Short mmCIF file of C-alpha atoms and ligand atoms in Angstrom, two decimals:
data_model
loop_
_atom_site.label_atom_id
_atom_site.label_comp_id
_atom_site.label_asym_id
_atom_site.label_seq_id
_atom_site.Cartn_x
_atom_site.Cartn_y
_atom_site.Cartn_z
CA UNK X 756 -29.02 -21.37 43.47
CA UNK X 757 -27.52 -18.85 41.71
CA UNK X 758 -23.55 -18.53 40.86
CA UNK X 759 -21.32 -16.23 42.93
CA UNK X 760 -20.20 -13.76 41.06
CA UNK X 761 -18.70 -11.09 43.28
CA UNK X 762 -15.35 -12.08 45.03
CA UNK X 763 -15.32 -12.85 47.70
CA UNK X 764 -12.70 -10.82 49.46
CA UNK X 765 -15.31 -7.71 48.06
CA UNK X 766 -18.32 -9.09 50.17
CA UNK X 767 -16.13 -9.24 53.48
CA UNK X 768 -15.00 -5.74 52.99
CA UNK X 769 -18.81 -4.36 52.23
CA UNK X 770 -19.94 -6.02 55.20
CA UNK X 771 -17.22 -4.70 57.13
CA UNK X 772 -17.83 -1.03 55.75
CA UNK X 773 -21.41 -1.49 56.57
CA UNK X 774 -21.09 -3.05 60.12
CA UNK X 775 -19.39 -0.26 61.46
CA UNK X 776 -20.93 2.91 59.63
CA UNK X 777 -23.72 4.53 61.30
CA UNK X 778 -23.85 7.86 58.54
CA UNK X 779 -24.45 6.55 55.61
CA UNK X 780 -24.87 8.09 51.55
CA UNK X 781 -26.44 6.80 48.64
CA UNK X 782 -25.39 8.22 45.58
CA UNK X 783 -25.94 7.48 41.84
CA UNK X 784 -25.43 9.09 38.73
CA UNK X 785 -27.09 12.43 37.07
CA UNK X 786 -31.06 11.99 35.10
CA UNK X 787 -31.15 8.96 37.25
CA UNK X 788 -33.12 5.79 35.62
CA UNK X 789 -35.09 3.03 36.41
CA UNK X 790 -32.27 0.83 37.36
CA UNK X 791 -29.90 3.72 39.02
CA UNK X 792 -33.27 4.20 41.47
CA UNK X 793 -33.67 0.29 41.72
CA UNK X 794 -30.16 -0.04 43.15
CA UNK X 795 -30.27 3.00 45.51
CA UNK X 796 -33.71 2.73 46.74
CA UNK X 797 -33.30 -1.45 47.37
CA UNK X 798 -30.14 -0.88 49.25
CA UNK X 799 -31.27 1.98 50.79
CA UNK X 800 -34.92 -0.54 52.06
CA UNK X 801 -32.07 -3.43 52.89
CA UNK X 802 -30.05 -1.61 54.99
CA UNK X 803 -33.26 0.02 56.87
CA UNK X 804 -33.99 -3.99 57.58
CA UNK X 805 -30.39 -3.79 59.68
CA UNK X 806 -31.22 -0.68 61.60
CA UNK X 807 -29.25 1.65 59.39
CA UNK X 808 -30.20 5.32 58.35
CA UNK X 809 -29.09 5.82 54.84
CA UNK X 810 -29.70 9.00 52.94
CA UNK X 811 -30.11 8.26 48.92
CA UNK X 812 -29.30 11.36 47.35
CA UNK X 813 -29.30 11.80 43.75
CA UNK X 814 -27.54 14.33 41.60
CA UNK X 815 -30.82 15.43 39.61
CA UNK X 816 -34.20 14.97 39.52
CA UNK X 817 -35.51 11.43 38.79
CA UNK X 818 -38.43 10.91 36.26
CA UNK X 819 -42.22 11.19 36.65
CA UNK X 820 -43.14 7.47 36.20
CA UNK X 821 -41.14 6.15 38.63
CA UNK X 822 -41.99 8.08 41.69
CA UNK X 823 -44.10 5.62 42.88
CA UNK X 824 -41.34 3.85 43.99
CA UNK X 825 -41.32 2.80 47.16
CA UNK X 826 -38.68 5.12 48.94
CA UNK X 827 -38.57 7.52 46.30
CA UNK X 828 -40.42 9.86 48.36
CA UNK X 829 -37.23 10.34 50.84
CA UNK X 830 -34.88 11.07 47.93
CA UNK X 831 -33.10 14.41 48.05
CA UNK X 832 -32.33 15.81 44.97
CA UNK X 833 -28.58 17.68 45.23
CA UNK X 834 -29.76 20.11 43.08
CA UNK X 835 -32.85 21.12 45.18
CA UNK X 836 -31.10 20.86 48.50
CA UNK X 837 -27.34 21.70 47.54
CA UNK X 838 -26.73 22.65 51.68
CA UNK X 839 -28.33 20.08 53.12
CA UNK X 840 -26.43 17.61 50.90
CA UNK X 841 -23.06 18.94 50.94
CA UNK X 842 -23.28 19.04 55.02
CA UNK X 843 -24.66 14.65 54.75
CA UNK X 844 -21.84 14.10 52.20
CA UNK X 845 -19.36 16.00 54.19
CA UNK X 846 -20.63 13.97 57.41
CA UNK X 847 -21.03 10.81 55.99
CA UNK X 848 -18.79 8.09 57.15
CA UNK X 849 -19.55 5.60 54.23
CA UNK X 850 -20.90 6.35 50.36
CA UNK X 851 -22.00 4.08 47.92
CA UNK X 852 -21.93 4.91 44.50
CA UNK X 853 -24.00 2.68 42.14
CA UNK X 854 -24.84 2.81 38.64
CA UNK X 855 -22.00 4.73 37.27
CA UNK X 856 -18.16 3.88 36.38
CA UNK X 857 -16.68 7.40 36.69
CA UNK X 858 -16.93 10.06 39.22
CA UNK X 859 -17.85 13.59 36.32
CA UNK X 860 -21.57 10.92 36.20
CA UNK X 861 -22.04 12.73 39.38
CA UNK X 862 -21.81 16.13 37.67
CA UNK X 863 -22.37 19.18 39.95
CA UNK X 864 -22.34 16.82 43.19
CA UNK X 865 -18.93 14.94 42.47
CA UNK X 866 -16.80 17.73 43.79
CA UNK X 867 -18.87 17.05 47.41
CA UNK X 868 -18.54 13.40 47.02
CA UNK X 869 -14.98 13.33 46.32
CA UNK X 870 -14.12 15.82 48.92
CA UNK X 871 -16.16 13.70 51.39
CA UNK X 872 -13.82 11.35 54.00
CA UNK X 873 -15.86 8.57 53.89
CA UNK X 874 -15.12 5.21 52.92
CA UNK X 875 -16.80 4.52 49.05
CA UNK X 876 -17.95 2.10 47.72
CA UNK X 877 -18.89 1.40 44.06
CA UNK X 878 -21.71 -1.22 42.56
CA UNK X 879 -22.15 -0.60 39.08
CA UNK X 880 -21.88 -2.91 35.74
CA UNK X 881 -20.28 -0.01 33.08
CA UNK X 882 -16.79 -1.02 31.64
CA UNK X 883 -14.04 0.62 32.73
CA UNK X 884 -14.76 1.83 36.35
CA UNK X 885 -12.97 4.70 37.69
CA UNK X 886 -10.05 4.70 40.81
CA UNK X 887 -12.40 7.04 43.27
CA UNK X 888 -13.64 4.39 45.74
CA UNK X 889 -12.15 2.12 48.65
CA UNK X 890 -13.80 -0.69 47.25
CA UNK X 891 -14.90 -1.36 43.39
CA UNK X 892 -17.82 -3.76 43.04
CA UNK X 893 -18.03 -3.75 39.08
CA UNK X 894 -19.47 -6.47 36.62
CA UNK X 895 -20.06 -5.10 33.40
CA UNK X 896 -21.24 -8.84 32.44
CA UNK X 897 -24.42 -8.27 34.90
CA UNK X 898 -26.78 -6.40 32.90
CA UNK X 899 -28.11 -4.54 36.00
CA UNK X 900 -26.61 -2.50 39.32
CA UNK X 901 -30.37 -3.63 40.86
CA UNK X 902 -29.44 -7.24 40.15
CA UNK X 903 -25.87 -6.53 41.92
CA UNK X 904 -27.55 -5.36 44.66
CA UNK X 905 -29.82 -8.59 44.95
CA UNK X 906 -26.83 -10.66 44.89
CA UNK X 907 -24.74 -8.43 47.04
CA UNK X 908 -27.06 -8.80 49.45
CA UNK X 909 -27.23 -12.59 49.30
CA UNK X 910 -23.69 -12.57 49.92
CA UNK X 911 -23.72 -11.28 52.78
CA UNK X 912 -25.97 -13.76 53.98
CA UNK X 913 -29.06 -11.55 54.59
CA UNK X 914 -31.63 -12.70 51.73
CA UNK X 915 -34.36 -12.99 54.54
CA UNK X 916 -34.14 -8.95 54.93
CA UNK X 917 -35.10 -8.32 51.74
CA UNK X 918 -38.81 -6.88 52.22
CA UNK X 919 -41.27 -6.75 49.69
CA UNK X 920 -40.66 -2.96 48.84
CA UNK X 921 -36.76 -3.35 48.51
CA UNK X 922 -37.83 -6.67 46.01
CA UNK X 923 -39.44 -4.21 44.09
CA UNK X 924 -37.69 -1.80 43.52
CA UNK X 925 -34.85 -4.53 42.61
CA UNK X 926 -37.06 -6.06 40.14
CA UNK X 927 -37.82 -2.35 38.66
CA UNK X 928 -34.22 -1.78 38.06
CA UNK X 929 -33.47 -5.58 36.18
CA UNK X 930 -36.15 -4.63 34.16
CA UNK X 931 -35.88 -1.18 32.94
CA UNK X 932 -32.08 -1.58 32.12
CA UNK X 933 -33.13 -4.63 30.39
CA UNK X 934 -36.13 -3.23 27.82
CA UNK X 935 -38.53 -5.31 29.97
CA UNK X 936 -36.12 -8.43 29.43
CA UNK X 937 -36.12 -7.36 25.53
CA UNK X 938 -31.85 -7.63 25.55
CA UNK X 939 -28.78 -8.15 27.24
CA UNK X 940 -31.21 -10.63 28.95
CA UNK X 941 -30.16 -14.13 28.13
CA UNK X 942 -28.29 -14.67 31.27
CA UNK X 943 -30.67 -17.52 33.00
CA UNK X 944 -29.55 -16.48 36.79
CA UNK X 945 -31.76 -13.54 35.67
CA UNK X 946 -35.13 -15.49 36.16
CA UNK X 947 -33.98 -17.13 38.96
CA UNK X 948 -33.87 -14.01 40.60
CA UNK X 949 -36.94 -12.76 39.57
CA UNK X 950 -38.58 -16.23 40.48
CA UNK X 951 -37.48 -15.22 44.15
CA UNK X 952 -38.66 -11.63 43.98
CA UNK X 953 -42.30 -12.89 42.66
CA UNK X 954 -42.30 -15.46 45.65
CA UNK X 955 -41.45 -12.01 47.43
CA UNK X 956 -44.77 -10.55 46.37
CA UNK X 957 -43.62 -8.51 43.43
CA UNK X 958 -46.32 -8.03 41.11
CA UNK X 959 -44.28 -7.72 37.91
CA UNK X 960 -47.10 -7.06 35.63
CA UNK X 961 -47.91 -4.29 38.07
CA UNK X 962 -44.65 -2.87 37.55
CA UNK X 963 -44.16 -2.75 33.95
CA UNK X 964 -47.74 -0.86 33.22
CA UNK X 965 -46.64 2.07 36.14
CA UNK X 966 -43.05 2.40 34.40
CA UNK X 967 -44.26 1.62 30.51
CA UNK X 968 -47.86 2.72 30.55
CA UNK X 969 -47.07 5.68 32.30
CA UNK X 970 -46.65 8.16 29.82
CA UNK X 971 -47.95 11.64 29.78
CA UNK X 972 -50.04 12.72 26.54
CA UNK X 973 -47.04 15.82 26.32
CA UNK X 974 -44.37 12.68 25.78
CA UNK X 975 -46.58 10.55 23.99
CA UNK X 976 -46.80 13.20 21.47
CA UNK X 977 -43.47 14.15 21.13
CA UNK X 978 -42.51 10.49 20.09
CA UNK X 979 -44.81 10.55 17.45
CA UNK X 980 -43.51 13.96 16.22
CA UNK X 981 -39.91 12.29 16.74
CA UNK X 982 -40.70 9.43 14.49
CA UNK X 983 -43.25 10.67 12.10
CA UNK X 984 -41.00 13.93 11.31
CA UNK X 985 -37.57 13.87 12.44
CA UNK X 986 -36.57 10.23 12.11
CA UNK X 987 -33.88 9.82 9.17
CA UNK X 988 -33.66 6.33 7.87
CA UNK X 989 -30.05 5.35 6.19
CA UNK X 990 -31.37 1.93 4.36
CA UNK X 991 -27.48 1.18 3.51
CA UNK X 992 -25.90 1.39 7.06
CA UNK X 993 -29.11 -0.01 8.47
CA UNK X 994 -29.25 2.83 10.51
CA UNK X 995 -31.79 5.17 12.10
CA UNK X 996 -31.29 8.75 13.09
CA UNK X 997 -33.83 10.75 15.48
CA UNK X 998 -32.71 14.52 16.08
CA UNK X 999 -34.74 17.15 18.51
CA UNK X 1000 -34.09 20.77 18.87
CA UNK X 1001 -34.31 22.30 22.11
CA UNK X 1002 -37.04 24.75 20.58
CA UNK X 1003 -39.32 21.86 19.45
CA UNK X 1004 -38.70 19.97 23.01
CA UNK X 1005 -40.05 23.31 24.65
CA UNK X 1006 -43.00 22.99 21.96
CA UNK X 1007 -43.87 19.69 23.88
CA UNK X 1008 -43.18 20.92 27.24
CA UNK X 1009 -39.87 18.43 27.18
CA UNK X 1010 -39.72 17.22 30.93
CA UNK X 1011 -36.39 15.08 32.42
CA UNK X 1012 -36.62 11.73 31.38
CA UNK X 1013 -39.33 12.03 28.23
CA UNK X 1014 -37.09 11.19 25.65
CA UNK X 1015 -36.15 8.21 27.73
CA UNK X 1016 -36.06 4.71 24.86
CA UNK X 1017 -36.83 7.03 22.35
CA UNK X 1018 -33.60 5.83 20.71
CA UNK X 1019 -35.08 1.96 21.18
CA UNK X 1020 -37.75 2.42 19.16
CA UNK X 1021 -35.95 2.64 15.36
CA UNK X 1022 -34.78 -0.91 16.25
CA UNK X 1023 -37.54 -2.37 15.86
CA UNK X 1024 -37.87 -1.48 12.34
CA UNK X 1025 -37.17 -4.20 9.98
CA UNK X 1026 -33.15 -4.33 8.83
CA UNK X 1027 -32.14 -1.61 11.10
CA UNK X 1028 -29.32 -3.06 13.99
CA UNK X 1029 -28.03 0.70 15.01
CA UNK X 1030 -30.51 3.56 16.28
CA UNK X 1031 -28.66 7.27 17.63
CA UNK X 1032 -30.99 9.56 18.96
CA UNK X 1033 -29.47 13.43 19.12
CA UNK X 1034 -31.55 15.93 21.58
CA UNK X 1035 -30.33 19.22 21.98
CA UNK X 1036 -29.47 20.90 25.04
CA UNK X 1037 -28.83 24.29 26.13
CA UNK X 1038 -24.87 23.98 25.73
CA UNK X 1039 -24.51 20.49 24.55
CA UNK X 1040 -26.11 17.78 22.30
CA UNK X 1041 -26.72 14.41 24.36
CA UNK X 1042 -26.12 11.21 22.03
CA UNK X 1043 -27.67 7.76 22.41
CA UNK X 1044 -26.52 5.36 20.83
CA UNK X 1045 -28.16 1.54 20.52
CA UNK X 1046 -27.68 -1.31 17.99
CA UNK X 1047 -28.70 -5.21 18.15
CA UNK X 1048 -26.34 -7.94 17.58
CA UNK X 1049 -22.52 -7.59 17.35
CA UNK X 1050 -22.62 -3.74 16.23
CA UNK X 1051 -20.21 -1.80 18.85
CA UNK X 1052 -22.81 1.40 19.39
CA UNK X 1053 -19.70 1.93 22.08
CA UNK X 1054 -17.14 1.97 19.37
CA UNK X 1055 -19.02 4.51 17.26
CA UNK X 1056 -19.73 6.55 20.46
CA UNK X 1057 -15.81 6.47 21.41
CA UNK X 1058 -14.52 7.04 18.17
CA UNK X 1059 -17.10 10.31 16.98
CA UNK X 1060 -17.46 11.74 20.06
CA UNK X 1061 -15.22 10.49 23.11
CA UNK X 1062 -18.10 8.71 24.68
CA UNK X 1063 -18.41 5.11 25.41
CA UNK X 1064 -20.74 2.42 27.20
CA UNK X 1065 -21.97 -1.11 26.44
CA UNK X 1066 -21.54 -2.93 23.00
CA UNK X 1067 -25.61 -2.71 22.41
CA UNK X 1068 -26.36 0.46 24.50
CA UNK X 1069 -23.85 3.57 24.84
CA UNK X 1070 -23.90 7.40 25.09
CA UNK X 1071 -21.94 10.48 24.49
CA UNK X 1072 -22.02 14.51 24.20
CA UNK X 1073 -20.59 16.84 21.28
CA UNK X 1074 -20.12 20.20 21.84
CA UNK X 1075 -20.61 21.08 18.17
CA UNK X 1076 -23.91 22.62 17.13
CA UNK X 1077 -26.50 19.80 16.00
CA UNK X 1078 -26.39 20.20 12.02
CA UNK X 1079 -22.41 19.63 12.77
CA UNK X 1080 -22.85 16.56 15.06
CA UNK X 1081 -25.35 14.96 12.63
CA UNK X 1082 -22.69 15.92 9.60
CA UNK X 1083 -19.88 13.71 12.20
CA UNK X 1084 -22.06 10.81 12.36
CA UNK X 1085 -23.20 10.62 8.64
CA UNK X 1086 -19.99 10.78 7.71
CA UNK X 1087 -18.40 8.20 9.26
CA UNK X 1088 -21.24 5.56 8.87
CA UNK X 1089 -19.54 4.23 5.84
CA UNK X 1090 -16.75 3.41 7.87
CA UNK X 1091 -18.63 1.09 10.21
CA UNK X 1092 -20.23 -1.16 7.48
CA UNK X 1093 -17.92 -3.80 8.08
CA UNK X 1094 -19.32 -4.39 11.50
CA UNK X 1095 -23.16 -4.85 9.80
MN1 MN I 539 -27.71 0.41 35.04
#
């Protein structure tokens, strides 16, 4: 048995929602990742098991390696079929939004979603979620939306619908948001969970080579250029620092999702506890931030450049060029030597 975490006053108003919607949207948030397509595409399998129709749509494309999803195949991207998706969110008598806290995640579809009658309701485990949904299924403590999901549906007293494809793409999402159960992974209900999804017929080992093993020689390459020539080591701060221009990304023949866990990688160097990773895009520079042990990556994010996220894991955009957003950061390292 596993604890019940979600109240349970939120359960009885999901079910509700669900009982009586027939058109229903599945949203999550923009460069969607492993866990973001986990959640969707497992609730989206789950509520096929009860006869309902849901449309996952997702703000941007999602990654190469994980299109062998089962599901993925009936995504619609907003971007690709802005139309068609404005008339199913305009239509839509129930949304879910899962993965993300705030509503500007859904960037160029959140305008349709908000404008959109239906009930909403979020599942996500970010810290402070937004006001833009009827109901608000958030645990930050969880350390996946996927493993919301599982227990969500639990709840609700239908763990005999979950199939063998919605178990895996539940598992896929617990373990890419997770490093492969790497960190924020101690929680022991984890394994329970994953004991069930085996007995399921998930073939874990199966799962991690076609996410982690998947890499194409283009990305492969440009992480060794990333850490052979642009990763900056600050010995003092125990701190690494990978920056990519947008010129040497189109060298590599960048493609959404290729820098994914770059920024993972530095931590695994001896003495270093806080890794930021910098790529440049065409108007902005995207910041990752991710440290080990009690170093707030979410504090450094908030207080440099507005951003925020988890204690271990957060992110965050500057508008200033990239030589000025590296200046911010190295900067202000001294100031966060107290936390080493
Ligand atoms: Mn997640």
């Amino acid at each position: 048995m596993i604890s019940k975490i979600i109240a349970e006053d939120l359960v009885t108003k999901s079910e509700k929602l669900i009982l009586k919607a027939d058109k229903m949207v599945i949203v999550t948030h923009v460069g969607p990742d492993g866990d973001a397509m986990g959640a969707t595409l497992g609730l989206w399998h789950y509520l096929m098991t009860i006869d309902k129709e849901p449309i996952v749509i997702v703000p941007t494309a999602f990654p190469n390696f994980l299109a062998w999803m089962p599901g993925a195949e009936c995504i619609l991207v907003y971007e690709d079929y802005k139309d068609q998706c404005d008339k199913l969110l305009f239509e839509a008598e129930l949304i879910f939004a899962l993965d993300f806290n705030v509503s500007k995640r859904l960037a160029s579809m959140e305008e349709a979603v908000l404008n959109s009658n239906a009930e909403k309701i979020l599942i996500d485990h970010h810290l402070h979620p937004g006001n833009f949904t009827k109901v608000a299924i958030s645990y930050p403590e969880l350390s996946s939306t996927s493993e919301l999901i599982f227990r969500l549906i639990c709840r609700m007293g239908d763990f005999s619908k979950i199939n063998l494809a919605c178990a895996e793409c539940i598992y896929t999402g617990m373990m890419t948001d997770t490093g492969g159960f790497t960190y924020n992974s101690n929680n022991h209900e984890i394994y329970i969970i994953i004991a069930e999804l085996i007995k399921l017929g998930v073939d874990k080992d199966k799962i991690y080579r076609k996410v982690f093993n998947n890499y194409s020689e283009d990305r492969m390459r440009l992480m060794g250029f990333c850490l052979f020539n642009k990763m900056k080591i600050y010995p003092e701060y125990q701190t690494a620092l990978i920056t990519i221009t947008a010129k040497e990304l189109y060298q590599f023949k960048y493609q959404n999702g290729d820098a994914e866990g770059f920024v993972n990688i530095p931590l695994s160097i001896d003495g270093v506890v806080f890794s930021v990773f910098m790529r440049e895009d065409t108007d902005k520079i995207k910041i990752s931030f991710r440290s080990q042990g009690t170093f707030p990556a979410n504090k450094v994010a908030a207080d440099l450049f507005g951003g925020g996220g988890h204690l271990n894991a957060a992110g965050a955009e500057s508008y200033s060029n990239l030589s000025e957003t590296i200046k911010k950061l190295e900067v202000a390292l001294p100031d966060y030597k107290d936390f080493l």
